[in-house]
mmCIF file of C-alpha atoms in Angstrom:
data_model
loop_
_atom_site.group_PDB
_atom_site.id
_atom_site.type_symbol
_atom_site.label_atom_id
_atom_site.label_comp_id
_atom_site.label_asym_id
_atom_site.label_seq_id
_atom_site.Cartn_x
_atom_site.Cartn_y
_atom_site.Cartn_z
ATOM 1 C CA MET C 1 -21.370 -127.199 78.420
ATOM 2 C CA LEU C 2 -19.755 -127.835 81.959
ATOM 3 C CA GLN C 3 -16.871 -130.200 82.824
ATOM 4 C CA TRP C 4 -18.035 -131.194 86.457
ATOM 5 C CA GLN C 5 -15.922 -134.391 88.285
ATOM 6 C CA TYR C 6 -17.327 -136.088 91.120
ATOM 7 C CA SER C 7 -14.909 -136.626 94.229
ATOM 8 C CA LEU C 8 -15.156 -138.956 97.112
ATOM 9 C CA LEU C 9 -14.252 -137.278 99.677
ATOM 10 C CA TYR C 10 -15.042 -139.679 102.904
ATOM 11 C CA LYS C 11 -12.344 -141.453 103.188
ATOM 12 C CA PRO C 12 -10.054 -141.601 106.531
ATOM 13 C CA LEU C 13 -7.678 -139.447 106.727
ATOM 14 C CA THR C 14 -4.916 -141.537 109.251
ATOM 15 C CA VAL C 15 -3.594 -143.864 106.689
ATOM 16 C CA LEU C 16 -0.855 -143.206 104.033
ATOM 17 C CA ILE C 17 -1.728 -142.470 100.284
ATOM 18 C CA PRO C 18 -1.359 -146.121 99.175
ATOM 19 C CA GLN C 19 -3.301 -147.135 101.569
ATOM 20 C CA VAL C 20 -6.517 -145.308 101.179
ATOM 21 C CA ARG C 21 -7.439 -146.987 98.240
ATOM 22 C CA GLN C 22 -8.450 -149.960 100.508
ATOM 23 C CA GLN C 23 -10.289 -148.103 102.639
ATOM 24 C CA THR C 24 -13.982 -147.511 102.918
ATOM 25 C CA LEU C 25 -15.703 -144.068 102.416
ATOM 26 C CA TYR C 26 -16.742 -142.043 105.353
ATOM 27 C CA ASN C 27 -20.781 -141.565 105.640
ATOM 28 C CA LYS C 28 -22.302 -138.309 106.620
ATOM 29 C CA GLN C 29 -22.132 -139.005 110.658
ATOM 30 C CA HIS C 30 -18.457 -139.573 110.597
ATOM 31 C CA VAL C 31 -18.818 -136.278 108.985
ATOM 32 C CA ALA C 32 -21.112 -134.513 111.297
ATOM 33 C CA ALA C 33 -18.916 -135.466 113.949
ATOM 34 C CA VAL C 34 -15.626 -134.659 112.785
ATOM 35 C CA ALA C 35 -17.094 -131.002 112.566
ATOM 36 C CA ALA C 36 -18.705 -130.295 115.600
ATOM 37 C CA ALA C 37 -15.575 -131.234 117.430
ATOM 38 C CA MET C 38 -13.110 -128.745 114.642
ATOM 39 C CA GLU C 39 -16.151 -126.127 115.401
ATOM 40 C CA GLN C 40 -14.060 -126.332 119.213
ATOM 41 C CA CYS C 41 -10.848 -125.464 117.279
ATOM 42 C CA ARG C 42 -11.311 -121.606 116.924
ATOM 43 C CA LEU C 43 -8.007 -121.851 114.453
ATOM 44 C CA CYS C 44 -10.334 -124.693 112.001
ATOM 45 C CA SER C 45 -11.603 -123.268 109.533
ATOM 46 C CA THR C 46 -14.522 -125.115 109.757
ATOM 47 C CA GLY C 47 -17.955 -124.809 111.007
ATOM 48 C CA VAL C 48 -20.736 -122.550 109.820
ATOM 49 C CA VAL C 49 -19.484 -121.027 106.343
ATOM 50 C CA GLY C 50 -22.775 -120.351 105.119
ATOM 51 C CA LYS C 51 -24.810 -116.743 104.571
ATOM 52 C CA ALA C 52 -23.098 -114.875 107.710
ATOM 53 C CA PRO C 53 -25.745 -114.359 110.877
ATOM 54 C CA LYS C 54 -27.104 -110.476 111.016
ATOM 55 C CA GLN C 55 -25.324 -108.726 113.919
ATOM 56 C CA SER C 56 -25.748 -105.312 114.783
ATOM 57 C CA THR C 57 -22.729 -102.958 114.426
ATOM 58 C CA THR C 58 -23.630 -100.567 117.299
ATOM 59 C CA PRO C 59 -21.682 -100.077 118.931
ATOM 60 C CA ALA C 60 -22.191 -101.276 123.223
ATOM 61 C CA ASP C 61 -21.178 -98.294 124.739
ATOM 62 C CA GLY C 62 -24.020 -96.395 122.736
ATOM 63 C CA SER C 63 -21.960 -93.505 121.885
ATOM 64 C CA ILE C 64 -22.435 -91.283 119.427
ATOM 65 C CA ILE C 65 -19.347 -90.260 117.734
ATOM 66 C CA LYS C 66 -18.995 -94.283 117.308
ATOM 67 C CA ARG C 67 -22.438 -94.702 116.294
ATOM 68 C CA VAL C 68 -22.191 -92.403 113.510
ATOM 69 C CA LEU C 69 -17.959 -94.158 112.604
ATOM 70 C CA THR C 70 -19.951 -97.171 112.624
ATOM 71 C CA LYS C 71 -22.896 -96.069 110.064
ATOM 72 C CA VAL C 72 -20.464 -94.593 107.077
ATOM 73 C CA GLY C 73 -17.531 -97.644 107.944
ATOM 74 C CA PHE C 74 -15.312 -95.764 109.773
ATOM 75 C CA ALA C 75 -14.899 -97.430 113.387
ATOM 76 C CA PRO C 76 -12.201 -99.644 113.666
ATOM 77 C CA ASN C 77 -13.660 -103.303 113.465
ATOM 78 C CA THR C 78 -16.881 -102.695 111.606
ATOM 79 C CA LYS C 79 -18.285 -105.173 109.785
ATOM 80 C CA ALA C 80 -19.060 -103.274 106.916
ATOM 81 C CA ARG C 81 -15.235 -102.762 106.892
ATOM 82 C CA LEU C 82 -14.493 -106.367 107.000
ATOM 83 C CA LYS C 83 -16.659 -107.252 104.228
ATOM 84 C CA VAL C 84 -14.697 -105.218 102.459
ATOM 85 C CA ALA C 85 -11.413 -106.338 103.486
ATOM 86 C CA SER C 86 -12.787 -109.980 103.027
ATOM 87 C CA HIS C 87 -12.951 -108.961 98.660
ATOM 88 C CA LEU C 88 -9.932 -108.071 99.463
ATOM 89 C CA LEU C 89 -8.683 -111.201 100.921
ATOM 90 C CA TYR C 90 -11.043 -113.500 98.084
ATOM 91 C CA GLU C 91 -9.414 -110.808 94.744
ATOM 92 C CA SER C 92 -5.936 -112.255 95.682
ATOM 93 C CA VAL C 93 -7.393 -115.639 95.517
ATOM 94 C CA ALA C 94 -8.953 -115.055 92.031
ATOM 95 C CA ASP C 95 -6.619 -112.262 90.770
ATOM 96 C CA LYS C 96 -2.833 -113.226 91.717
ATOM 97 C CA ILE C 97 -2.520 -117.165 91.714
ATOM 98 C CA ASN C 98 -1.160 -118.102 89.033
ATOM 99 C CA TYR C 99 -3.486 -120.739 87.950
ATOM 100 C CA VAL C 100 -2.119 -121.770 84.768
ATOM 101 C CA ALA C 101 1.073 -123.152 87.068
ATOM 102 C CA PHE C 102 -0.925 -125.523 89.028
ATOM 103 C CA PHE C 103 -3.718 -126.783 85.678
ATOM 104 C CA ARG C 104 0.173 -127.820 83.612
ATOM 105 C CA ASP C 105 3.048 -128.957 87.081
ATOM 106 C CA PHE C 106 -0.273 -131.118 88.188
ATOM 107 C CA HIS C 107 -1.528 -132.247 84.778
ATOM 108 C CA LEU C 108 -4.827 -130.864 85.387
ATOM 109 C CA SER C 109 -8.009 -129.970 83.131
ATOM 110 C CA ASN C 110 -8.493 -126.830 81.791
ATOM 111 C CA THR C 111 -11.850 -126.979 83.101
ATOM 112 C CA PHE C 112 -14.311 -125.142 85.531
ATOM 113 C CA ASN C 113 -14.043 -127.981 87.715
ATOM 114 C CA SER C 114 -10.139 -127.364 87.591
ATOM 115 C CA TRP C 115 -10.655 -123.492 88.794
ATOM 116 C CA PHE C 116 -12.606 -123.883 91.788
ATOM 117 C CA LEU C 117 -10.395 -126.681 93.370
ATOM 118 C CA VAL C 118 -7.147 -125.012 92.669
ATOM 119 C CA THR C 119 -9.347 -121.828 94.547
ATOM 120 C CA GLU C 120 -11.069 -123.771 96.690
ATOM 121 C CA LEU C 121 -7.565 -124.761 98.957
ATOM 122 C CA HIS C 122 -6.549 -120.632 99.073
ATOM 123 C CA VAL C 123 -9.443 -120.214 100.187
ATOM 124 C CA TRP C 124 -9.036 -122.898 102.971
ATOM 125 C CA LEU C 125 -6.006 -121.656 103.886
ATOM 126 C CA LEU C 126 -7.866 -117.696 104.023
ATOM 127 C CA LEU C 127 -10.342 -119.305 106.323
ATOM 128 C CA MET C 128 -7.780 -120.711 108.659
ATOM 129 C CA ARG C 129 -6.069 -117.408 108.665
ATOM 130 C CA SER C 130 -9.199 -115.658 110.002
ATOM 131 C CA MET C 131 -9.971 -118.359 112.458
ATOM 132 C CA ALA C 132 -7.081 -116.649 114.241
ATOM 133 C CA GLU C 133 -8.779 -113.730 114.778
ATOM 134 C CA GLY C 134 -10.816 -114.874 117.761
ATOM 135 C CA SER C 135 -13.054 -114.025 120.253
ATOM 136 C CA GLU C 136 -11.034 -111.715 121.763
ATOM 137 C CA THR C 137 -11.801 -109.368 118.668
ATOM 138 C CA GLY C 138 -15.497 -109.800 118.821
ATOM 139 C CA GLU C 139 -15.676 -112.680 116.696
ATOM 140 C CA ASP C 140 -14.078 -110.796 113.856
ATOM 141 C CA GLY C 141 -12.630 -114.154 112.610
ATOM 142 C CA ARG C 142 -16.211 -116.302 111.775
ATOM 143 C CA PHE C 143 -17.888 -113.223 111.009
ATOM 144 C CA LEU C 144 -14.827 -112.939 108.225
ATOM 145 C CA ARG C 145 -14.781 -116.385 107.090
ATOM 146 C CA ASN C 146 -18.495 -116.509 106.340
ATOM 147 C CA CYS C 147 -17.932 -112.932 104.153
ATOM 148 C CA ILE C 148 -14.811 -114.734 102.790
ATOM 149 C CA VAL C 149 -17.303 -118.063 101.829
ATOM 150 C CA GLU C 150 -19.786 -115.602 100.275
ATOM 151 C CA ALA C 151 -17.304 -113.554 98.224
ATOM 152 C CA MET C 152 -16.074 -117.057 96.565
ATOM 153 C CA TRP C 153 -19.702 -118.601 96.783
ATOM 154 C CA GLY C 154 -20.773 -115.713 94.260
ATOM 155 C CA ASP C 155 -18.016 -115.421 91.743
ATOM 156 C CA VAL C 156 -18.633 -119.119 91.586
ATOM 157 C CA ASN C 157 -22.062 -118.924 90.590
ATOM 158 C CA THR C 158 -20.838 -115.847 88.540
ATOM 159 C CA ARG C 159 -18.825 -118.442 86.007
ATOM 160 C CA ALA C 160 -20.706 -121.284 86.448
ATOM 161 C CA LYS C 161 -23.650 -118.991 85.476
ATOM 162 C CA LYS C 162 -21.308 -118.348 82.318
ATOM 163 C CA LEU C 163 -20.735 -121.248 81.060
ATOM 164 C CA GLY C 164 -24.040 -122.772 81.306
ATOM 165 C CA ALA C 165 -26.588 -120.411 81.017
ATOM 166 C CA ASN C 166 -28.927 -123.274 78.156
ATOM 167 C CA ASN C 167 -29.010 -125.496 80.669
ATOM 168 C CA PRO C 168 -29.978 -123.164 84.550
ATOM 169 C CA SER C 169 -31.539 -126.209 86.048
ATOM 170 C CA ARG C 170 -27.702 -127.981 85.543
ATOM 171 C CA THR C 171 -26.366 -125.325 86.832
ATOM 172 C CA ARG C 172 -28.108 -124.582 90.287
ATOM 173 C CA GLN C 173 -27.889 -128.670 90.682
ATOM 174 C CA GLN C 174 -23.849 -128.879 90.091
ATOM 175 C CA ILE C 175 -23.100 -125.885 92.244
ATOM 176 C CA GLU C 176 -25.662 -127.746 95.507
ATOM 177 C CA THR C 177 -23.093 -130.213 94.576
ATOM 178 C CA LEU C 178 -19.577 -128.107 94.863
ATOM 179 C CA SER C 179 -21.390 -126.716 98.088
ATOM 180 C CA GLU C 180 -21.280 -130.796 100.107
ATOM 181 C CA GLN C 181 -18.051 -131.508 98.118
ATOM 182 C CA PHE C 182 -16.169 -127.784 100.080
ATOM 183 C CA GLN C 183 -17.790 -128.369 103.138
ATOM 184 C CA ALA C 184 -16.283 -132.613 103.616
ATOM 185 C CA ALA C 185 -12.814 -130.248 101.772
ATOM 186 C CA LEU C 186 -12.521 -127.877 104.225
ATOM 187 C CA ILE C 187 -13.571 -130.131 107.259
ATOM 188 C CA ALA C 188 -10.219 -133.012 105.567
ATOM 189 C CA TYR C 189 -7.803 -130.405 104.850
ATOM 190 C CA ASP C 190 -8.332 -129.062 108.812
ATOM 191 C CA GLU C 191 -7.426 -132.305 110.193
ATOM 192 C CA GLY C 192 -4.200 -132.277 108.147
ATOM 193 C CA ILE C 193 -3.286 -129.810 108.982
ATOM 194 C CA MET C 194 -2.731 -130.001 112.693
ATOM 195 C CA SER C 195 -1.210 -133.640 111.881
ATOM 196 C CA ASP C 196 1.608 -134.647 109.921
ATOM 197 C CA ASP C 197 2.407 -134.691 106.140
ATOM 198 C CA LYS C 198 0.995 -137.721 105.653
ATOM 199 C CA VAL C 199 -2.150 -137.144 106.880
ATOM 200 C CA LEU C 200 -2.406 -134.251 104.819
ATOM 201 C CA ALA C 201 -1.043 -135.804 101.611
ATOM 202 C CA CYS C 202 -4.161 -138.466 101.648
ATOM 203 C CA ALA C 203 -6.820 -135.349 101.553
ATOM 204 C CA LEU C 204 -5.210 -133.543 99.192
ATOM 205 C CA TRP C 205 -4.933 -136.767 97.101
ATOM 206 C CA ARG C 206 -8.289 -137.288 97.984
ATOM 207 C CA ARG C 207 -10.008 -134.198 97.021
ATOM 208 C CA PHE C 208 -6.656 -132.472 94.961
ATOM 209 C CA PHE C 209 -6.067 -134.646 92.978
ATOM 210 C CA GLU C 210 -9.782 -136.203 93.281
ATOM 211 C CA MET C 211 -7.609 -140.287 93.917
ATOM 212 C CA GLU C 212 -5.801 -140.005 90.645
ATOM 213 C CA CYS C 213 -3.024 -138.770 90.670
ATOM 214 C CA ASP C 214 0.123 -142.188 90.582
ATOM 215 C CA ASN C 215 3.112 -139.724 90.965
ATOM 216 C CA TYR C 216 3.905 -138.988 94.873
ATOM 217 C CA ALA C 217 6.216 -136.232 93.438
ATOM 218 C CA HIS C 218 3.149 -133.821 92.567
ATOM 219 C CA ILE C 219 1.386 -134.598 96.016
ATOM 220 C CA GLU C 220 4.941 -134.033 97.829
ATOM 221 C CA ARG C 221 4.729 -130.462 96.400
ATOM 222 C CA LEU C 222 1.826 -130.035 96.516
ATOM 223 C CA VAL C 223 1.625 -130.659 100.769
ATOM 224 C CA LYS C 224 5.285 -128.852 100.721
ATOM 225 C CA TYR C 225 3.422 -126.107 99.122
ATOM 226 C CA VAL C 226 0.491 -125.306 101.720
ATOM 227 C CA ARG C 227 3.157 -125.679 104.717
ATOM 228 C CA MET C 228 4.882 -122.526 103.191
ATOM 229 C CA GLN C 229 1.432 -120.545 102.300
ATOM 230 C CA THR C 230 -0.139 -121.141 105.697
ATOM 231 C CA ALA C 231 3.432 -120.377 107.466
ATOM 232 C CA MET C 232 3.236 -117.022 105.110
ATOM 233 C CA LEU C 233 -0.498 -116.466 106.171
ATOM 234 C CA ASP C 234 0.458 -117.236 110.022
ATOM 235 C CA GLY C 235 2.992 -114.522 109.475
ATOM 236 C CA LEU C 236 0.386 -111.035 108.656
ATOM 237 C CA THR C 237 0.028 -109.072 111.359
ATOM 238 C CA ARG C 238 -3.912 -108.204 112.004
ATOM 239 C CA GLU C 239 -2.891 -104.730 109.542
ATOM 240 C CA GLN C 240 -1.677 -107.234 107.021
ATOM 241 C CA PHE C 241 -4.764 -109.344 106.649
ATOM 242 C CA ILE C 242 -7.636 -107.473 107.754
ATOM 243 C CA VAL C 243 -6.878 -104.035 108.108
ATOM 244 C CA LYS C 244 -5.113 -103.374 104.678
ATOM 245 C CA PRO C 245 -4.720 -106.631 103.290
ATOM 246 C CA LYS C 246 -1.589 -107.587 101.554
ATOM 247 C CA ILE C 247 -1.740 -111.287 101.245
ATOM 248 C CA ALA C 248 2.050 -111.672 99.162
ATOM 249 C CA TRP C 249 1.625 -115.691 98.112
ATOM 250 C CA HIS C 250 4.481 -117.654 97.273
ATOM 251 C CA ASP C 251 4.406 -118.893 93.397
ATOM 252 C CA LEU C 252 4.272 -122.370 92.876
ATOM 253 C CA ASP C 253 7.276 -122.069 90.237
ATOM 254 C CA LYS C 254 9.670 -121.719 93.375
ATOM 255 C CA CYS C 255 7.630 -124.013 95.690
ATOM 256 C CA LYS C 256 10.215 -127.488 94.648
ATOM 257 C CA VAL C 257 11.236 -130.626 95.737
ATOM 258 C CA ASP C 258 13.884 -133.286 95.042
ATOM 259 C CA ALA C 259 13.254 -135.772 92.377
#
């Protein structure tokens, strides 16, 4: 049976952690307003992150050679290649992140929900980097972002079905809940990364730690970890990130803070 934990995401992001407990929840209208504002920022991960819209892969100039290359997936910026890249990027999270270290160091329960929280955080980092590939590259970043999200939900559904095979209806409901939380988490993390460490710490405390962490050293360490990964991803070239994805995630064990 799946073990699920529900977090309260809609809380103000501009207060210190001790003050967060006293604040009221965000309402859906506020979240929608923040999401609309962040949609204007090309470096934000938020926006339409459901199924990727169908887009034509036919080159605008009508070149026969380019048409053929596009059909077989060898053109430099084909949607097919971006889709392959998105799965490789997601696999860099699912296969290379040391989940055990997160469970151990941050005292997370060994549950599906904890696995999702760790995965969600790293997927958000990928989405943020994807959006740096802006309109000058034909909205490749937006398409890549959507494909990464599709890859994640495909994996989530596969894992959840194996764990909840006896109650598929319940499993679907829980995945829908995770989807809603994921959308809100993107907004919270985006606002945190664009602000100072206090705001980012609040977002991580509310979502990743589900408001149950009283050890500020753990929160400080995760803030440092997120900043390190952000800098690493920002330093990747288009070749390293999209054409031939090479994501060398920093090991959590090497990210320490002074006690």
